[in-house]
PDB file of C-alpha atoms and ligand atoms in Angstrom:
ATOM      1  CA  MET A 202     -45.112  59.041  49.255  1.00  0.00           C
ATOM      2  CA  GLN A 203     -47.082  55.982  48.379  1.00  0.00           C
ATOM      3  CA  GLN A 204     -47.773  57.541  45.025  1.00  0.00           C
ATOM      4  CA  LEU A 205     -43.967  57.805  44.381  1.00  0.00           C
ATOM      5  CA  ILE A 206     -43.452  54.209  45.406  1.00  0.00           C
ATOM      6  CA  ASP A 207     -46.232  53.049  43.148  1.00  0.00           C
ATOM      7  CA  GLY A 208     -44.803  54.891  40.282  1.00  0.00           C
ATOM      8  CA  TYR A 209     -41.317  53.161  40.751  1.00  0.00           C
ATOM      9  CA  ALA A 210     -43.074  49.834  41.031  1.00  0.00           C
ATOM     10  CA  ARG A 211     -44.676  50.685  37.379  1.00  0.00           C
ATOM     11  CA  PHE A 212     -41.408  51.797  35.977  1.00  0.00           C
ATOM     12  CA  ARG A 213     -39.528  48.601  37.187  1.00  0.00           C
ATOM     13  CA  SER A 214     -42.292  45.998  36.038  1.00  0.00           C
ATOM     14  CA  ASN A 215     -43.280  47.911  32.804  1.00  0.00           C
ATOM     15  CA  VAL A 216     -41.349  50.866  31.425  1.00  0.00           C
ATOM     16  CA  PHE A 217     -37.955  49.836  32.024  1.00  0.00           C
ATOM     17  CA  PRO A 218     -38.218  46.421  30.423  1.00  0.00           C
ATOM     18  CA  GLN A 219     -39.854  48.243  27.317  1.00  0.00           C
ATOM     19  CA  HIS A 220     -36.948  50.526  27.020  1.00  0.00           C
ATOM     20  CA  SER A 221     -33.996  48.210  28.034  1.00  0.00           C
ATOM     21  CA  LYS A 222     -32.085  48.959  24.984  1.00  0.00           C
ATOM     22  CA  LEU A 223     -32.167  52.536  25.731  1.00  0.00           C
ATOM     23  CA  PHE A 224     -31.079  51.969  29.397  1.00  0.00           C
ATOM     24  CA  GLU A 225     -28.287  49.706  28.308  1.00  0.00           C
ATOM     25  CA  ARG A 226     -26.715  52.388  26.154  1.00  0.00           C
ATOM     26  CA  LEU A 227     -27.265  54.977  28.641  1.00  0.00           C
ATOM     27  CA  ALA A 228     -25.320  52.954  31.219  1.00  0.00           C
ATOM     28  CA  LYS A 229     -22.314  53.193  29.268  1.00  0.00           C
ATOM     29  CA  GLY A 230     -22.222  57.005  28.868  1.00  0.00           C
ATOM     30  CA  GLN A 231     -24.311  60.326  27.905  1.00  0.00           C
ATOM     31  CA  GLU A 232     -24.102  62.553  24.986  1.00  0.00           C
ATOM     32  CA  PRO A 233     -26.822  65.192  25.717  1.00  0.00           C
ATOM     33  CA  GLN A 234     -28.142  67.585  23.054  1.00  0.00           C
ATOM     34  CA  ALA A 235     -28.464  70.553  25.350  1.00  0.00           C
ATOM     35  CA  LEU A 236     -27.886  71.899  28.873  1.00  0.00           C
ATOM     36  CA  PHE A 237     -31.285  72.989  29.952  1.00  0.00           C
ATOM     37  CA  ILE A 238     -31.187  75.388  32.809  1.00  0.00           C
ATOM     38  CA  CYS A 239     -34.765  76.055  34.143  1.00  0.00           C
ATOM     39  CA  CYS A 240     -36.602  76.556  37.584  1.00  0.00           C
ATOM     40  CA  SER A 241     -36.948  73.929  40.324  1.00  0.00           C
ATOM     41  CA  ASP A 242     -40.760  74.449  39.961  1.00  0.00           C
ATOM     42  CA  SER A 243     -42.634  71.083  39.907  1.00  0.00           C
ATOM     43  CA  ARG A 244     -44.899  72.098  36.884  1.00  0.00           C
ATOM     44  CA  VAL A 245     -41.724  72.759  34.592  1.00  0.00           C
ATOM     45  CA  VAL A 246     -41.012  69.316  33.236  1.00  0.00           C
ATOM     46  CA  PRO A 247     -38.498  69.721  30.258  1.00  0.00           C
ATOM     47  CA  GLU A 248     -38.470  65.952  29.248  1.00  0.00           C
ATOM     48  CA  MET A 249     -42.300  65.914  28.895  1.00  0.00           C
ATOM     49  CA  VAL A 250     -42.607  69.385  27.027  1.00  0.00           C
ATOM     50  CA  MET A 251     -39.596  68.375  24.573  1.00  0.00           C
ATOM     51  CA  GLN A 252     -40.608  64.933  24.345  1.00  0.00           C
ATOM     52  CA  CYS A 253     -37.019  63.551  25.032  1.00  0.00           C
ATOM     53  CA  ASP A 254     -35.592  60.418  26.453  1.00  0.00           C
ATOM     54  CA  PRO A 255     -33.340  60.173  29.261  1.00  0.00           C
ATOM     55  CA  GLY A 256     -29.792  61.430  28.149  1.00  0.00           C
ATOM     56  CA  VAL A 257     -30.972  63.999  25.723  1.00  0.00           C
ATOM     57  CA  LEU A 258     -31.248  67.157  28.319  1.00  0.00           C
ATOM     58  CA  PHE A 259     -28.330  67.891  30.731  1.00  0.00           C
ATOM     59  CA  PRO A 260     -30.712  69.902  33.264  1.00  0.00           C
ATOM     60  CA  SER A 261     -29.692  72.525  35.686  1.00  0.00           C
ATOM     61  CA  ARG A 262     -32.436  73.417  37.970  1.00  0.00           C
ATOM     62  CA  SER A 263     -32.608  76.244  40.520  1.00  0.00           C
ATOM     63  CA  VAL A 264     -35.087  78.351  41.890  1.00  0.00           C
ATOM     64  CA  GLY A 265     -35.881  81.051  39.338  1.00  0.00           C
ATOM     65  CA  ASN A 266     -33.721  79.565  36.719  1.00  0.00           C
ATOM     66  CA  LEU A 267     -30.847  81.921  37.834  1.00  0.00           C
ATOM     67  CA  VAL A 268     -27.216  81.612  36.654  1.00  0.00           C
ATOM     68  CA  PRO A 269     -24.941  83.296  39.147  1.00  0.00           C
ATOM     69  CA  PRO A 270     -22.078  85.377  37.532  1.00  0.00           C
ATOM     70  CA  PRO A 271     -18.715  83.816  36.889  1.00  0.00           C
ATOM     71  CA  THR A 272     -17.318  85.460  39.842  1.00  0.00           C
ATOM     72  CA  GLU A 273     -19.351  83.003  42.016  1.00  0.00           C
ATOM     73  CA  THR A 274     -17.483  79.848  41.085  1.00  0.00           C
ATOM     74  CA  SER A 275     -18.882  78.088  44.107  1.00  0.00           C
ATOM     75  CA  SER A 276     -22.145  77.812  42.682  1.00  0.00           C
ATOM     76  CA  GLY A 277     -23.659  74.471  41.538  1.00  0.00           C
ATOM     77  CA  VAL A 278     -24.961  76.073  38.474  1.00  0.00           C
ATOM     78  CA  ALA A 279     -21.367  77.371  37.470  1.00  0.00           C
ATOM     79  CA  ALA A 280     -19.914  73.725  37.760  1.00  0.00           C
ATOM     80  CA  THR A 281     -22.983  72.295  35.931  1.00  0.00           C
ATOM     81  CA  ILE A 282     -22.261  75.006  33.030  1.00  0.00           C
ATOM     82  CA  GLU A 283     -18.550  74.158  32.965  1.00  0.00           C
ATOM     83  CA  TYR A 284     -19.167  70.477  32.988  1.00  0.00           C
ATOM     84  CA  ALA A 285     -21.872  70.387  30.261  1.00  0.00           C
ATOM     85  CA  VAL A 286     -19.835  72.807  28.042  1.00  0.00           C
ATOM     86  CA  ARG A 287     -16.361  71.547  28.412  1.00  0.00           C
ATOM     87  CA  VAL A 288     -16.738  67.965  29.110  1.00  0.00           C
ATOM     88  CA  LEU A 289     -20.114  66.996  27.392  1.00  0.00           C
ATOM     89  CA  LYS A 290     -19.829  69.780  24.656  1.00  0.00           C
ATOM     90  CA  VAL A 291     -23.312  70.541  24.519  1.00  0.00           C
ATOM     91  CA  PRO A 292     -24.139  72.295  21.379  1.00  0.00           C
ATOM     92  CA  ASP A 293     -27.104  74.263  22.844  1.00  0.00           C
ATOM     93  CA  VAL A 294     -27.570  75.964  25.916  1.00  0.00           C
ATOM     94  CA  ILE A 295     -31.305  76.962  27.059  1.00  0.00           C
ATOM     95  CA  VAL A 296     -32.181  79.123  29.831  1.00  0.00           C
ATOM     96  CA  CYS A 297     -36.060  78.563  30.247  1.00  0.00           C
ATOM     97  CA  GLY A 298     -38.084  80.623  32.494  1.00  0.00           C
ATOM     98  CA  HIS A 299     -41.847  80.104  33.133  1.00  0.00           C
ATOM     99  CA  SER A 300     -45.041  81.593  33.931  1.00  0.00           C
ATOM    100  CA  ASP A 301     -46.616  82.000  37.523  1.00  0.00           C
ATOM    101  CA  CYS A 302     -42.862  81.667  38.699  1.00  0.00           C
ATOM    102  CA  GLY A 303     -42.770  81.904  42.506  1.00  0.00           C
ATOM    103  CA  ALA A 304     -39.177  83.313  42.599  1.00  0.00           C
ATOM    104  CA  MET A 305     -40.101  86.219  40.282  1.00  0.00           C
ATOM    105  CA  LYS A 306     -43.228  86.524  42.491  1.00  0.00           C
ATOM    106  CA  GLY A 307     -41.051  86.897  45.316  1.00  0.00           C
ATOM    107  CA  ILE A 308     -38.746  89.725  43.576  1.00  0.00           C
ATOM    108  CA  LEU A 309     -42.010  91.651  42.905  1.00  0.00           C
ATOM    109  CA  GLU A 310     -43.451  91.026  46.451  1.00  0.00           C
ATOM    110  CA  ASN A 311     -40.059  91.336  48.358  1.00  0.00           C
ATOM    111  CA  GLU A 312     -41.783  91.462  51.644  1.00  0.00           C
ATOM    112  CA  LYS A 313     -42.917  87.819  51.186  1.00  0.00           C
ATOM    113  CA  LEU A 314     -39.216  86.574  51.120  1.00  0.00           C
ATOM    114  CA  GLU A 315     -38.656  87.582  54.907  1.00  0.00           C
ATOM    115  CA  LEU A 316     -39.015  84.056  56.030  1.00  0.00           C
ATOM    116  CA  LEU A 317     -36.820  82.747  53.218  1.00  0.00           C
ATOM    117  CA  PRO A 318     -33.264  84.004  53.627  1.00  0.00           C
ATOM    118  CA  ALA A 319     -31.645  81.382  51.321  1.00  0.00           C
ATOM    119  CA  VAL A 320     -34.162  82.142  48.636  1.00  0.00           C
ATOM    120  CA  ARG A 321     -33.953  85.949  48.993  1.00  0.00           C
ATOM    121  CA  SER A 322     -29.926  85.778  48.933  1.00  0.00           C
ATOM    122  CA  TYR A 323     -29.945  83.700  45.719  1.00  0.00           C
ATOM    123  CA  LEU A 324     -32.498  85.940  43.898  1.00  0.00           C
ATOM    124  CA  GLU A 325     -29.803  88.612  44.299  1.00  0.00           C
ATOM    125  CA  HIS A 326     -28.548  86.701  41.107  1.00  0.00           C
ATOM    126  CA  ALA A 327     -31.675  87.863  39.360  1.00  0.00           C
ATOM    127  CA  GLY A 328     -29.075  90.576  38.387  1.00  0.00           C
ATOM    128  CA  PRO A 329     -29.069  94.407  37.670  1.00  0.00           C
ATOM    129  CA  SER A 330     -31.329  94.277  34.526  1.00  0.00           C
ATOM    130  CA  SER A 331     -34.180  92.374  36.770  1.00  0.00           C
ATOM    131  CA  LYS A 332     -33.401  94.743  39.624  1.00  0.00           C
ATOM    132  CA  TRP A 333     -33.527  97.934  37.431  1.00  0.00           C
ATOM    133  CA  LEU A 334     -36.726  96.613  35.750  1.00  0.00           C
ATOM    134  CA  THR A 335     -38.380  95.692  39.330  1.00  0.00           C
ATOM    135  CA  ARG A 336     -37.907  99.314  40.344  1.00  0.00           C
ATOM    136  CA  LEU A 337     -39.162 100.559  37.397  1.00  0.00           C
ATOM    137  CA  LEU A 338     -42.326  98.440  37.312  1.00  0.00           C
ATOM    138  CA  LYS A 339     -43.168  99.122  41.112  1.00  0.00           C
ATOM    139  CA  GLY A 340     -43.830 102.648  39.768  1.00  0.00           C
ATOM    140  CA  ALA A 341     -45.788 101.662  36.784  1.00  0.00           C
ATOM    141  CA  THR A 342     -49.414 101.372  38.627  1.00  0.00           C
ATOM    142  CA  SER A 343     -51.136 101.296  34.910  1.00  0.00           C
ATOM    143  CA  MET A 344     -49.853  97.543  34.839  1.00  0.00           C
ATOM    144  CA  SER A 345     -51.562  94.592  36.471  1.00  0.00           C
ATOM    145  CA  PHE A 346     -49.567  92.120  38.720  1.00  0.00           C
ATOM    146  CA  GLU A 347     -49.557  89.647  35.900  1.00  0.00           C
ATOM    147  CA  GLN A 348     -48.140  92.198  33.311  1.00  0.00           C
ATOM    148  CA  LYS A 349     -45.117  92.912  35.713  1.00  0.00           C
ATOM    149  CA  LEU A 350     -44.705  89.187  36.315  1.00  0.00           C
ATOM    150  CA  GLN A 351     -44.585  88.548  32.672  1.00  0.00           C
ATOM    151  CA  LEU A 352     -42.154  91.458  31.876  1.00  0.00           C
ATOM    152  CA  LEU A 353     -40.015  90.527  34.817  1.00  0.00           C
ATOM    153  CA  THR A 354     -39.937  86.914  33.814  1.00  0.00           C
ATOM    154  CA  GLU A 355     -38.840  87.744  30.369  1.00  0.00           C
ATOM    155  CA  ALA A 356     -36.293  90.355  31.581  1.00  0.00           C
ATOM    156  CA  ASN A 357     -34.858  87.815  34.067  1.00  0.00           C
ATOM    157  CA  VAL A 358     -34.401  85.170  31.195  1.00  0.00           C
ATOM    158  CA  ILE A 359     -32.374  87.855  29.125  1.00  0.00           C
ATOM    159  CA  ALA A 360     -30.372  88.798  32.489  1.00  0.00           C
ATOM    160  CA  GLN A 361     -29.664  85.010  33.095  1.00  0.00           C
ATOM    161  CA  VAL A 362     -28.714  84.665  29.251  1.00  0.00           C
ATOM    162  CA  GLN A 363     -26.098  87.460  29.728  1.00  0.00           C
ATOM    163  CA  ASN A 364     -24.690  85.707  33.106  1.00  0.00           C
ATOM    164  CA  LEU A 365     -24.254  82.740  30.992  1.00  0.00           C
ATOM    165  CA  ARG A 366     -22.599  84.284  27.843  1.00  0.00           C
ATOM    166  CA  VAL A 367     -19.542  85.646  30.016  1.00  0.00           C
ATOM    167  CA  HIS A 368     -19.243  82.194  31.660  1.00  0.00           C
ATOM    168  CA  PRO A 369     -15.735  81.176  30.861  1.00  0.00           C
ATOM    169  CA  ALA A 370     -16.425  77.858  29.361  1.00  0.00           C
ATOM    170  CA  VAL A 371     -19.387  79.478  27.502  1.00  0.00           C
ATOM    171  CA  ASP A 372     -17.383  82.427  26.254  1.00  0.00           C
ATOM    172  CA  GLU A 373     -14.608  80.014  24.888  1.00  0.00           C
ATOM    173  CA  ALA A 374     -17.247  77.859  23.202  1.00  0.00           C
ATOM    174  CA  LEU A 375     -18.977  81.077  21.595  1.00  0.00           C
ATOM    175  CA  LYS A 376     -16.054  82.148  20.242  1.00  0.00           C
ATOM    176  CA  LYS A 377     -15.337  78.809  18.616  1.00  0.00           C
ATOM    177  CA  ASN A 378     -19.202  78.867  17.246  1.00  0.00           C
ATOM    178  CA  SER A 379     -19.297  75.325  19.119  1.00  0.00           C
ATOM    179  CA  VAL A 380     -22.358  76.458  21.382  1.00  0.00           C
ATOM    180  CA  ARG A 381     -25.630  78.352  20.969  1.00  0.00           C
ATOM    181  CA  VAL A 382     -27.464  80.135  23.688  1.00  0.00           C
ATOM    182  CA  HIS A 383     -31.130  80.282  23.792  1.00  0.00           C
ATOM    183  CA  GLY A 384     -33.541  82.317  26.003  1.00  0.00           C
ATOM    184  CA  TRP A 385     -37.146  80.748  26.470  1.00  0.00           C
ATOM    185  CA  VAL A 386     -40.379  81.318  28.599  1.00  0.00           C
ATOM    186  CA  TYR A 387     -42.638  78.427  28.917  1.00  0.00           C
ATOM    187  CA  ASP A 388     -46.132  79.133  29.635  1.00  0.00           C
ATOM    188  CA  ILE A 389     -47.653  76.485  32.081  1.00  0.00           C
ATOM    189  CA  GLY A 390     -51.458  77.073  31.236  1.00  0.00           C
ATOM    190  CA  SER A 391     -51.187  77.000  27.508  1.00  0.00           C
ATOM    191  CA  GLY A 392     -47.893  74.703  27.026  1.00  0.00           C
ATOM    192  CA  GLY A 393     -46.456  77.336  24.907  1.00  0.00           C
ATOM    193  CA  ILE A 394     -42.827  78.424  24.547  1.00  0.00           C
ATOM    194  CA  GLU A 395     -41.725  81.922  23.476  1.00  0.00           C
ATOM    195  CA  GLN A 396     -38.055  82.239  22.477  1.00  0.00           C
ATOM    196  CA  PHE A 397     -35.981  85.619  22.931  1.00  0.00           C
ATOM    197  CA  ASP A 398     -35.259  87.248  19.552  1.00  0.00           C
ATOM    198  CA  PRO A 399     -32.174  89.305  19.877  1.00  0.00           C
ATOM    199  CA  ALA A 400     -32.430  90.974  16.510  1.00  0.00           C
ATOM    200  CA  GLN A 401     -36.064  92.021  17.110  1.00  0.00           C
ATOM    201  CA  GLY A 402     -35.605  92.672  20.726  1.00  0.00           C
ATOM    202  CA  CYS A 403     -38.790  90.588  21.755  1.00  0.00           C
ATOM    203  CA  PHE A 404     -39.998  86.967  22.693  1.00  0.00           C
ATOM    204  CA  ARG A 405     -41.557  85.344  19.809  1.00  0.00           C
ATOM    205  CA  PRO A 406     -43.283  81.759  19.620  1.00  0.00           C
ATOM    206  CA  LEU A 407     -40.673  79.020  19.157  1.00  0.00           C
ATOM    207  CA  LEU A 408     -42.332  77.293  16.653  1.00  0.00           C
ATOM    208  CA  GLU A 409     -42.934  80.576  14.628  1.00  0.00           C
ATOM    209  CA  SER A 410     -39.271  81.302  15.031  1.00  0.00           C
ATOM    210  CA  GLN A 411     -38.478  78.010  13.629  1.00  0.00           C
ATOM    211  CA  ALA A 412     -40.458  78.687  10.519  1.00  0.00           C
ATOM    212  CA  GLY A 413     -38.818  77.299   7.210  1.00  0.00           C
ATOM    213  CA  ALA A 414     -37.515  74.467   9.270  1.00  0.00           C
ATOM    214  CA  ALA A 415     -39.542  71.182   9.295  1.00  0.00           C
ATOM    215  CA  VAL A 416     -41.338  70.563  12.239  1.00  0.00           C
ATOM    216  CA  SER A 417     -41.411  66.473  12.709  1.00  0.00           C
ATOM    217  CA  THR A 418     -44.480  65.234  14.280  1.00  0.00           C
ATOM    218  CA  SER A 419     -43.436  61.687  13.894  1.00  0.00           C
ATOM    219  CA  THR A 420     -44.323  59.182  16.326  1.00  0.00           C
ATOM    220  CA  GLU A 421     -40.839  58.855  16.958  1.00  0.00           C
ATOM    221  CA  GLN A 422     -40.744  62.465  18.153  1.00  0.00           C
ATOM    222  CA  GLU A 423     -44.163  62.090  20.107  1.00  0.00           C
ATOM    223  CA  ARG A 424     -42.839  59.192  22.316  1.00  0.00           C
ATOM    224  CA  LYS A 425     -42.530  59.663  25.879  1.00  0.00           C
ATOM    225  CA  ILE A 426     -41.264  57.320  28.720  1.00  0.00           C
ATOM    226  CA  ALA A 427     -44.219  57.681  30.970  1.00  0.00           C
TER     227      ALA A 427
HETATM  228 ZN1   ZN B1398     -39.876  79.198  38.901  1.00  0.00          ZN
END
């Protein structure tokens, strides 16, 4: 805990004064560029990876970056999606899975969830695609656990993107072409992000799929409040 208090002290004495103009602007409102749906995992820090200031990403974090189907209106994720798309009008929604995800491991090793009824219940939202894939993978003896985990992580992102697209707010925005939906997987060990390419039916490096677009490496983009 002391580490957190010390960090807050540094924030108050150094970081906040250096960025006072930013916080002055943020105090009046927000206009985030994307709803970022990712896992609660402590090693996944979207603001650091995307190098963005407060106010840029509207995060929704839950175990396994799951998006419950729209029939479950009481979920916090559904409320976050609705608010981000209808009120904040974010132009992009990203579902971002990650390597070494405890939730995905839990699905593969179901017996480890016995003491975690809330997690197990929530993981039901991993959806039919993931359940189908999980059953398929359990019989795939030639695949290593790591290979199965990666495939399940990717399948889960695709399943959650499908759930996301049928949420009423997202469905409306998609029909008006006012929102784009993306499925990503972040690799903690390498820092790499792969994006699902629906046309090719595979995940491809995010920067490769941006080929042709200028990738800025300016100091403006590299800055980070830390
Ligand atoms: Zn995770």
